[in-house]
PDB file of C-alpha atoms and ligand atoms in Angstrom:
ATOM      1  CA  MET A   1     -54.234 -69.870   4.638  1.00 88.00           C
ATOM      2  CA  LYS A   2     -53.185 -67.163   7.074  1.00 96.00           C
ATOM      3  CA  LYS A   3     -51.004 -64.355   5.769  1.00 98.00           C
ATOM      4  CA  ILE A   4     -47.948 -64.069   8.009  1.00 98.00           C
ATOM      5  CA  ASN A   5     -44.521 -62.449   7.931  1.00 98.00           C
ATOM      6  CA  LEU A   6     -42.158 -63.157  10.810  1.00 98.00           C
ATOM      7  CA  HIS A   7     -39.101 -61.273   9.504  1.00 98.00           C
ATOM      8  CA  THR A   8     -39.569 -57.498   9.781  1.00 98.00           C
ATOM      9  CA  HIS A   9     -37.182 -54.618  10.528  1.00 98.00           C
ATOM     10  CA  THR A  10     -37.946 -51.054  11.610  1.00 98.00           C
ATOM     11  CA  VAL A  11     -36.207 -47.785  12.484  1.00 98.00           C
ATOM     12  CA  PHE A  12     -35.010 -49.483  15.693  1.00 98.00           C
ATOM     13  CA  CYS A  13     -32.344 -51.122  13.487  1.00 97.00           C
ATOM     14  CA  ASP A  14     -31.886 -50.612   9.723  1.00 97.00           C
ATOM     15  CA  GLY A  15     -35.518 -50.384   8.603  1.00 98.00           C
ATOM     16  CA  LYS A  16     -37.079 -47.254   7.083  1.00 98.00           C
ATOM     17  CA  ASN A  17     -40.440 -47.291   8.875  1.00 98.00           C
ATOM     18  CA  THR A  18     -41.576 -47.243  12.486  1.00 98.00           C
ATOM     19  CA  PRO A  19     -43.110 -50.396  13.982  1.00 98.00           C
ATOM     20  CA  GLU A  20     -46.569 -48.793  13.865  1.00 98.00           C
ATOM     21  CA  GLU A  21     -46.179 -47.871  10.172  1.00 98.00           C
ATOM     22  CA  MET A  22     -45.244 -51.497   9.491  1.00 98.00           C
ATOM     23  CA  VAL A  23     -48.305 -52.698  11.425  1.00 98.00           C
ATOM     24  CA  ARG A  24     -50.608 -50.362   9.475  1.00 98.00           C
ATOM     25  CA  GLY A  25     -49.011 -51.485   6.202  1.00 98.00           C
ATOM     26  CA  ALA A  26     -49.506 -55.122   7.164  1.00 98.00           C
ATOM     27  CA  ILE A  27     -53.179 -54.505   7.980  1.00 98.00           C
ATOM     28  CA  GLU A  28     -53.664 -52.770   4.607  1.00 98.00           C
ATOM     29  CA  ARG A  29     -52.076 -55.769   2.890  1.00 98.00           C
ATOM     30  CA  GLY A  30     -54.363 -58.238   4.650  1.00 98.00           C
ATOM     31  CA  PHE A  31     -51.857 -59.828   7.014  1.00 98.00           C
ATOM     32  CA  ASP A  32     -53.189 -61.899   9.916  1.00 98.00           C
ATOM     33  CA  CYS A  33     -49.891 -61.807  11.786  1.00 98.00           C
ATOM     34  CA  LEU A  34     -46.777 -59.627  11.745  1.00 98.00           C
ATOM     35  CA  GLY A  35     -43.613 -60.636  13.597  1.00 98.00           C
ATOM     36  CA  PHE A  36     -40.868 -58.123  14.275  1.00 98.00           C
ATOM     37  CA  SER A  37     -37.289 -59.364  14.209  1.00 98.00           C
ATOM     38  CA  VAL A  38     -34.913 -56.603  15.234  1.00 98.00           C
ATOM     39  CA  HIS A  39     -31.209 -57.136  14.485  1.00 98.00           C
ATOM     40  CA  SER A  40     -29.460 -58.024  17.746  1.00 98.00           C
ATOM     41  CA  PRO A  41     -26.668 -55.691  18.886  1.00 97.00           C
ATOM     42  CA  MET A  42     -23.284 -56.939  17.622  1.00 95.00           C
ATOM     43  CA  LYS A  43     -19.837 -57.117  19.189  1.00 93.00           C
ATOM     44  CA  SER A  44     -18.337 -55.275  16.217  1.00 92.00           C
ATOM     45  CA  GLY A  45     -20.744 -52.349  16.710  1.00 92.00           C
ATOM     46  CA  VAL A  46     -22.023 -52.199  13.134  1.00 94.00           C
ATOM     47  CA  TRP A  47     -24.573 -49.497  12.256  1.00 94.00           C
ATOM     48  CA  TRP A  48     -27.393 -51.770  11.135  1.00 96.00           C
ATOM     49  CA  THR A  49     -28.434 -53.263  14.478  1.00 97.00           C
ATOM     50  CA  ILE A  50     -30.436 -51.976  17.423  1.00 97.00           C
ATOM     51  CA  ARG A  51     -28.326 -50.189  20.039  1.00 96.00           C
ATOM     52  CA  PRO A  52     -28.287 -52.062  23.353  1.00 95.00           C
ATOM     53  CA  GLN A  53     -29.696 -49.023  25.171  1.00 96.00           C
ATOM     54  CA  ASP A  54     -32.726 -48.978  22.823  1.00 97.00           C
ATOM     55  CA  VAL A  55     -33.849 -52.559  23.533  1.00 96.00           C
ATOM     56  CA  PRO A  56     -36.203 -51.638  26.431  1.00 96.00           C
ATOM     57  CA  ALA A  57     -37.927 -48.966  24.286  1.00 97.00           C
ATOM     58  CA  TYR A  58     -38.258 -51.469  21.441  1.00 97.00           C
ATOM     59  CA  LEU A  59     -39.880 -54.054  23.698  1.00 97.00           C
ATOM     60  CA  ASP A  60     -42.228 -51.398  25.127  1.00 98.00           C
ATOM     61  CA  GLU A  61     -43.246 -50.236  21.655  1.00 98.00           C
ATOM     62  CA  ILE A  62     -44.022 -53.733  20.365  1.00 98.00           C
ATOM     63  CA  HIS A  63     -46.022 -54.397  23.530  1.00 98.00           C
ATOM     64  CA  ARG A  64     -47.970 -51.142  23.049  1.00 98.00           C
ATOM     65  CA  LEU A  65     -48.824 -52.153  19.482  1.00 98.00           C
ATOM     66  CA  GLN A  66     -49.894 -55.641  20.582  1.00 98.00           C
ATOM     67  CA  THR A  67     -52.398 -54.010  22.931  1.00 98.00           C
ATOM     68  CA  LYS A  68     -53.534 -51.288  20.516  1.00 98.00           C
ATOM     69  CA  TYR A  69     -54.124 -53.646  17.577  1.00 98.00           C
ATOM     70  CA  ALA A  70     -55.455 -56.650  19.546  1.00 98.00           C
ATOM     71  CA  GLY A  71     -58.245 -58.298  17.567  1.00 98.00           C
ATOM     72  CA  VAL A  72     -57.099 -56.607  14.333  1.00 98.00           C
ATOM     73  CA  ILE A  73     -53.737 -58.252  13.716  1.00 98.00           C
ATOM     74  CA  GLU A  74     -51.543 -60.586  15.751  1.00 98.00           C
ATOM     75  CA  ILE A  75     -48.181 -58.980  16.528  1.00 98.00           C
ATOM     76  CA  LYS A  76     -45.137 -60.940  17.644  1.00 98.00           C
ATOM     77  CA  ASN A  77     -41.957 -59.719  19.223  1.00 97.00           C
ATOM     78  CA  GLY A  78     -39.004 -61.613  17.764  1.00 97.00           C
ATOM     79  CA  ILE A  79     -35.296 -61.085  17.247  1.00 98.00           C
ATOM     80  CA  GLU A  80     -32.892 -61.816  14.417  1.00 98.00           C
ATOM     81  CA  LEU A  81     -30.040 -63.081  16.550  1.00 98.00           C
ATOM     82  CA  ASP A  82     -26.646 -62.959  14.900  1.00 98.00           C
ATOM     83  CA  ARG A  83     -23.838 -65.258  16.007  1.00 97.00           C
ATOM     84  CA  GLU A  84     -21.823 -62.163  16.987  1.00 96.00           C
ATOM     85  CA  TYR A  85     -24.599 -60.751  19.188  1.00 96.00           C
ATOM     86  CA  CYS A  86     -24.076 -59.035  22.508  1.00 96.00           C
ATOM     87  CA  ASP A  87     -25.961 -57.227  25.269  1.00 94.00           C
ATOM     88  CA  VAL A  88     -29.367 -58.796  24.784  1.00 95.00           C
ATOM     89  CA  ASN A  89     -31.451 -61.325  26.730  1.00 96.00           C
ATOM     90  CA  VAL A  90     -32.937 -63.777  24.251  1.00 96.00           C
ATOM     91  CA  ARG A  91     -35.709 -64.654  26.707  1.00 96.00           C
ATOM     92  CA  ASP A  92     -37.212 -61.181  26.284  1.00 96.00           C
ATOM     93  CA  PHE A  93     -38.430 -62.221  22.806  1.00 97.00           C
ATOM     94  CA  ASP A  94     -41.235 -64.462  21.511  1.00 97.00           C
ATOM     95  CA  TYR A  95     -39.023 -66.246  18.987  1.00 98.00           C
ATOM     96  CA  VAL A  96     -35.477 -66.308  17.641  1.00 98.00           C
ATOM     97  CA  ILE A  97     -34.371 -66.222  14.017  1.00 98.00           C
ATOM     98  CA  GLY A  98     -30.765 -67.416  13.893  1.00 98.00           C
ATOM     99  CA  ALA A  99     -28.458 -65.688  11.410  1.00 98.00           C
ATOM    100  CA  VAL A 100     -24.832 -65.231  10.423  1.00 98.00           C
ATOM    101  CA  HIS A 101     -24.068 -61.942   8.657  1.00 98.00           C
ATOM    102  CA  GLN A 102     -20.316 -61.832   9.154  1.00 97.00           C
ATOM    103  CA  ILE A 103     -17.196 -63.867   8.582  1.00 97.00           C
ATOM    104  CA  VAL A 104     -14.879 -63.303  11.520  1.00 97.00           C
ATOM    105  CA  CYS A 105     -11.122 -63.776  11.239  1.00 97.00           C
ATOM    106  CA  ASP A 106      -9.433 -63.048  14.576  1.00 95.00           C
ATOM    107  CA  ASP A 107     -10.640 -59.516  15.315  1.00 93.00           C
ATOM    108  CA  ARG A 108     -11.549 -58.698  11.720  1.00 96.00           C
ATOM    109  CA  TYR A 109     -15.226 -58.695  10.758  1.00 96.00           C
ATOM    110  CA  TYR A 110     -16.492 -58.932   7.178  1.00 97.00           C
ATOM    111  CA  ASP A 111     -20.215 -58.389   6.446  1.00 96.00           C
ATOM    112  CA  VAL A 112     -21.230 -60.958   3.833  1.00 96.00           C
ATOM    113  CA  ASP A 113     -24.340 -59.066   2.658  1.00 95.00           C
ATOM    114  CA  ASP A 114     -23.135 -55.452   2.513  1.00 94.00           C
ATOM    115  CA  THR A 115     -21.187 -55.179  -0.766  1.00 95.00           C
ATOM    116  CA  PRO A 116     -19.607 -57.763  -3.109  1.00 96.00           C
ATOM    117  CA  ASP A 117     -16.254 -56.006  -2.683  1.00 97.00           C
ATOM    118  CA  ILE A 118     -16.215 -56.792   1.048  1.00 97.00           C
ATOM    119  CA  LEU A 119     -16.595 -60.490   0.219  1.00 96.00           C
ATOM    120  CA  ARG A 120     -13.892 -60.302  -2.451  1.00 97.00           C
ATOM    121  CA  ASP A 121     -11.589 -58.477  -0.052  1.00 97.00           C
ATOM    122  CA  CYS A 122     -12.237 -61.064   2.676  1.00 98.00           C
ATOM    123  CA  CYS A 123     -11.530 -63.893   0.244  1.00 97.00           C
ATOM    124  CA  LYS A 124      -8.274 -62.347  -0.909  1.00 97.00           C
ATOM    125  CA  LYS A 125      -6.930 -61.312   2.498  1.00 98.00           C
ATOM    126  CA  GLU A 126      -8.109 -64.193   4.665  1.00 98.00           C
ATOM    127  CA  PHE A 127      -8.492 -67.204   2.362  1.00 98.00           C
ATOM    128  CA  GLY A 128      -5.744 -66.680  -0.232  1.00 98.00           C
ATOM    129  CA  GLY A 129      -8.337 -66.050  -2.946  1.00 96.00           C
ATOM    130  CA  ASP A 130      -9.962 -69.471  -2.433  1.00 97.00           C
ATOM    131  CA  PHE A 131     -13.711 -68.862  -2.450  1.00 96.00           C
ATOM    132  CA  MET A 132     -14.495 -72.444  -1.429  1.00 97.00           C
ATOM    133  CA  ALA A 133     -12.437 -71.913   1.724  1.00 98.00           C
ATOM    134  CA  LEU A 134     -14.467 -68.794   2.503  1.00 98.00           C
ATOM    135  CA  LEU A 135     -17.732 -70.610   1.835  1.00 98.00           C
ATOM    136  CA  THR A 136     -16.639 -73.517   4.023  1.00 98.00           C
ATOM    137  CA  ARG A 137     -15.987 -71.121   6.889  1.00 98.00           C
ATOM    138  CA  TYR A 138     -19.361 -69.436   6.353  1.00 98.00           C
ATOM    139  CA  TYR A 139     -21.382 -72.661   6.379  1.00 98.00           C
ATOM    140  CA  GLU A 140     -19.451 -74.159   9.306  1.00 98.00           C
ATOM    141  CA  THR A 141     -20.054 -71.016  11.327  1.00 98.00           C
ATOM    142  CA  PHE A 142     -23.682 -70.912  10.257  1.00 98.00           C
ATOM    143  CA  SER A 143     -24.605 -74.492  11.081  1.00 98.00           C
ATOM    144  CA  ASP A 144     -22.750 -74.291  14.418  1.00 98.00           C
ATOM    145  CA  PHE A 145     -24.751 -71.256  15.424  1.00 98.00           C
ATOM    146  CA  VAL A 146     -28.277 -72.157  14.367  1.00 98.00           C
ATOM    147  CA  CYS A 147     -27.989 -75.558  16.075  1.00 97.00           C
ATOM    148  CA  ARG A 148     -28.039 -73.801  19.451  1.00 95.00           C
ATOM    149  CA  GLU A 149     -31.104 -74.594  21.477  1.00 94.00           C
ATOM    150  CA  ASP A 150     -32.978 -71.298  21.334  1.00 95.00           C
ATOM    151  CA  VAL A 151     -32.991 -70.761  17.550  1.00 98.00           C
ATOM    152  CA  GLN A 152     -36.407 -71.650  16.088  1.00 98.00           C
ATOM    153  CA  ILE A 153     -36.069 -70.225  12.565  1.00 98.00           C
ATOM    154  CA  VAL A 154     -33.057 -70.486  10.244  1.00 98.00           C
ATOM    155  CA  ALA A 155     -32.477 -67.138   8.495  1.00 98.00           C
ATOM    156  CA  HIS A 156     -31.381 -66.824   4.845  1.00 98.00           C
ATOM    157  CA  PHE A 157     -29.301 -70.027   4.847  1.00 98.00           C
ATOM    158  CA  ASP A 158     -27.244 -69.059   1.773  1.00 98.00           C
ATOM    159  CA  LEU A 159     -26.839 -65.326   2.405  1.00 98.00           C
ATOM    160  CA  VAL A 160     -23.438 -65.576   0.659  1.00 97.00           C
ATOM    161  CA  GLU A 161     -25.500 -65.812  -2.541  1.00 96.00           C
ATOM    162  CA  LYS A 162     -26.792 -62.245  -2.210  1.00 97.00           C
ATOM    163  CA  PHE A 163     -24.391 -60.762  -4.771  1.00 96.00           C
ATOM    164  CA  ASN A 164     -24.034 -63.962  -6.756  1.00 95.00           C
ATOM    165  CA  ALA A 165     -27.315 -64.135  -8.682  1.00 92.00           C
ATOM    166  CA  HIS A 166     -25.332 -64.405 -11.926  1.00 91.00           C
ATOM    167  CA  HIS A 167     -22.356 -66.344 -10.507  1.00 93.00           C
ATOM    168  CA  GLU A 168     -20.236 -63.186 -10.156  1.00 91.00           C
ATOM    169  CA  LEU A 169     -18.381 -64.537  -7.111  1.00 94.00           C
ATOM    170  CA  PHE A 170     -18.570 -68.323  -7.345  1.00 95.00           C
ATOM    171  CA  ASP A 171     -20.344 -71.048  -9.291  1.00 95.00           C
ATOM    172  CA  THR A 172     -23.543 -72.054  -7.516  1.00 95.00           C
ATOM    173  CA  ASP A 173     -23.844 -75.049  -9.845  1.00 96.00           C
ATOM    174  CA  ASP A 174     -20.416 -76.396  -8.845  1.00 97.00           C
ATOM    175  CA  PRO A 175     -21.065 -79.853  -7.337  1.00 98.00           C
ATOM    176  CA  ALA A 176     -18.443 -79.167  -4.646  1.00 98.00           C
ATOM    177  CA  TYR A 177     -20.290 -76.024  -3.551  1.00 98.00           C
ATOM    178  CA  GLN A 178     -23.667 -77.724  -3.566  1.00 98.00           C
ATOM    179  CA  ALA A 179     -22.286 -80.673  -1.575  1.00 98.00           C
ATOM    180  CA  LEU A 180     -20.894 -78.256   1.016  1.00 98.00           C
ATOM    181  CA  ALA A 181     -24.188 -76.392   1.453  1.00 98.00           C
ATOM    182  CA  LEU A 182     -26.199 -79.632   1.538  1.00 98.00           C
ATOM    183  CA  ARG A 183     -23.868 -81.155   4.143  1.00 98.00           C
ATOM    184  CA  HIS A 184     -24.534 -78.235   6.469  1.00 98.00           C
ATOM    185  CA  LEU A 185     -28.237 -78.252   5.761  1.00 98.00           C
ATOM    186  CA  ASP A 186     -28.269 -81.941   6.758  1.00 98.00           C
ATOM    187  CA  ARG A 187     -26.210 -81.176   9.836  1.00 98.00           C
ATOM    188  CA  ILE A 188     -28.809 -78.636  11.012  1.00 98.00           C
ATOM    189  CA  LEU A 189     -31.760 -80.943  10.339  1.00 98.00           C
ATOM    190  CA  ASP A 190     -30.026 -83.919  11.979  1.00 98.00           C
ATOM    191  CA  ALA A 191     -29.440 -81.858  15.118  1.00 98.00           C
ATOM    192  CA  LYS A 192     -32.824 -80.099  15.101  1.00 97.00           C
ATOM    193  CA  PRO A 193     -35.402 -81.933  12.955  1.00 95.00           C
ATOM    194  CA  GLY A 194     -38.225 -79.595  14.027  1.00 93.00           C
ATOM    195  CA  ILE A 195     -36.489 -76.362  13.100  1.00 97.00           C
ATOM    196  CA  THR A 196     -38.111 -73.989  10.606  1.00 98.00           C
ATOM    197  CA  PHE A 197     -36.281 -72.681   7.530  1.00 98.00           C
ATOM    198  CA  GLU A 198     -37.332 -69.409   5.966  1.00 98.00           C
ATOM    199  CA  VAL A 199     -37.650 -68.855   2.244  1.00 98.00           C
ATOM    200  CA  ASN A 200     -36.612 -65.211   2.330  1.00 98.00           C
ATOM    201  CA  THR A 201     -37.518 -62.735  -0.431  1.00 98.00           C
ATOM    202  CA  GLY A 202     -35.456 -59.863   1.049  1.00 98.00           C
ATOM    203  CA  ALA A 203     -32.841 -59.649  -1.702  1.00 97.00           C
ATOM    204  CA  MET A 204     -35.538 -59.796  -4.405  1.00 98.00           C
ATOM    205  CA  PHE A 205     -36.780 -56.441  -3.118  1.00 98.00           C
ATOM    206  CA  ARG A 206     -33.475 -54.898  -2.047  1.00 95.00           C
ATOM    207  CA  VAL A 207     -31.121 -55.822  -4.896  1.00 95.00           C
ATOM    208  CA  GLY A 208     -33.521 -57.196  -7.509  1.00 96.00           C
ATOM    209  CA  ASN A 209     -32.429 -60.834  -7.281  1.00 96.00           C
ATOM    210  CA  PRO A 210     -34.710 -63.108  -9.310  1.00 96.00           C
ATOM    211  CA  LEU A 211     -35.075 -65.739  -6.588  1.00 97.00           C
ATOM    212  CA  PRO A 212     -35.372 -65.883  -2.795  1.00 98.00           C
ATOM    213  CA  TYR A 213     -32.911 -67.519  -0.395  1.00 97.00           C
ATOM    214  CA  PRO A 214     -32.210 -70.386  -0.305  1.00 98.00           C
ATOM    215  CA  ALA A 215     -31.382 -71.540  -3.845  1.00 97.00           C
ATOM    216  CA  PRO A 216     -33.775 -74.004  -5.516  1.00 98.00           C
ATOM    217  CA  PHE A 217     -31.480 -77.026  -4.965  1.00 98.00           C
ATOM    218  CA  LEU A 218     -31.592 -76.312  -1.249  1.00 98.00           C
ATOM    219  CA  ILE A 219     -35.361 -75.826  -1.156  1.00 98.00           C
ATOM    220  CA  ARG A 220     -35.664 -79.174  -2.953  1.00 98.00           C
ATOM    221  CA  ALA A 221     -33.471 -80.836  -0.319  1.00 98.00           C
ATOM    222  CA  LEU A 222     -35.447 -79.215   2.488  1.00 98.00           C
ATOM    223  CA  LYS A 223     -38.682 -80.532   1.016  1.00 98.00           C
ATOM    224  CA  GLN A 224     -37.212 -84.008   0.581  1.00 98.00           C
ATOM    225  CA  ARG A 225     -36.276 -84.030   4.250  1.00 97.00           C
ATOM    226  CA  GLY A 226     -39.726 -82.830   5.277  1.00 97.00           C
ATOM    227  CA  ALA A 227     -38.394 -79.614   6.794  1.00 98.00           C
ATOM    228  CA  HIS A 228     -40.851 -76.953   7.891  1.00 98.00           C
ATOM    229  CA  LEU A 229     -40.702 -73.953   5.522  1.00 98.00           C
ATOM    230  CA  ILE A 230     -42.100 -70.436   5.900  1.00 98.00           C
ATOM    231  CA  VAL A 231     -42.017 -67.530   3.452  1.00 98.00           C
ATOM    232  CA  THR A 232     -40.659 -64.278   4.882  1.00 98.00           C
ATOM    233  CA  SER A 233     -39.913 -60.913   3.299  1.00 98.00           C
ATOM    234  CA  ASP A 234     -37.133 -59.650   5.607  1.00 98.00           C
ATOM    235  CA  ALA A 235     -38.948 -56.340   5.099  1.00 98.00           C
ATOM    236  CA  HIS A 236     -37.075 -53.114   5.814  1.00 98.00           C
ATOM    237  CA  CYS A 237     -39.966 -50.909   4.634  1.00 98.00           C
ATOM    238  CA  VAL A 238     -43.749 -51.117   4.219  1.00 98.00           C
ATOM    239  CA  GLU A 239     -43.554 -51.729   0.460  1.00 98.00           C
ATOM    240  CA  ALA A 240     -41.500 -54.894   0.998  1.00 98.00           C
ATOM    241  CA  LEU A 241     -43.889 -56.561   3.460  1.00 98.00           C
ATOM    242  CA  ASP A 242     -45.233 -59.188   1.072  1.00 98.00           C
ATOM    243  CA  PHE A 243     -42.865 -58.624  -1.832  1.00 98.00           C
ATOM    244  CA  GLY A 244     -42.186 -61.798  -3.806  1.00 98.00           C
ATOM    245  CA  PHE A 245     -44.478 -63.977  -1.675  1.00 98.00           C
ATOM    246  CA  ASP A 246     -46.329 -65.424  -4.693  1.00 98.00           C
ATOM    247  CA  LYS A 247     -43.082 -66.188  -6.489  1.00 98.00           C
ATOM    248  CA  ALA A 248     -41.564 -67.826  -3.421  1.00 98.00           C
ATOM    249  CA  ARG A 249     -44.628 -70.018  -2.881  1.00 98.00           C
ATOM    250  CA  ALA A 250     -44.672 -71.005  -6.545  1.00 98.00           C
ATOM    251  CA  LEU A 251     -40.966 -71.891  -6.319  1.00 98.00           C
ATOM    252  CA  ILE A 252     -41.533 -74.048  -3.235  1.00 98.00           C
ATOM    253  CA  ASP A 253     -44.337 -75.860  -5.045  1.00 98.00           C
ATOM    254  CA  SER A 254     -42.361 -76.375  -8.246  1.00 98.00           C
ATOM    255  CA  VAL A 255     -38.920 -77.613  -7.069  1.00 96.00           C
TER     256      VAL A 255
HETATM  257 ZN1   ZN B 301     -30.469 -61.051   8.089  1.00 62.66          ZN
HETATM  258 ZN1   ZN B 302     -33.401 -59.527   8.539  1.00 62.66          ZN
END
């Protein structure tokens, strides 16, 4: 089986390493293919995305590496496109990972994966303290966005779980929550049966979560529906490139 990671960040957005350092790290780790997936610029101007003016240099650099390392490792030029993206031409990229990182209420933007307090604050101010209402908004927004035509890979479907590994924010086992997430998973697969879902180990490396996204009950449902799954590391540094891959594969096999 080929060793591949299609979800990789660099210093062009919020990663720690340059694209070439990531390529060298991938070669050392025996990868056959490395796909870069820069965070699209965002309307709210958050710090963790590429700046619109840097996109041409990013594309040039990935192209340079494709030429330099031809025959050694396959390099792909992708984008992690957020629903709130701006100032980027999707057709400049080999593939699109569709993601939602923010809950937007009028002109107020709340990152769902930055700190748990931002989520709590959003819940209190915008949803009257009702976490199910917040989660409903998240999944509605998410499934709307990734159903658009040019999204090929669904990013971290249940990103709202990042700070909830021990049910600190809401009860993942609540049948109402599971029904909500499953309804939107079905909605995506009904609209786009050929779409790929990632099993993303990013939060295992970054915050020490025991499991990847999505939660086991969702991976089980994806398997039952015959969805195409890939393991990705959402790597923001060389050390994370294949972090948790064995555990993610074992989880996919066991659910
Ligand atoms: Zn992401
Ligand atoms: Zn990412």
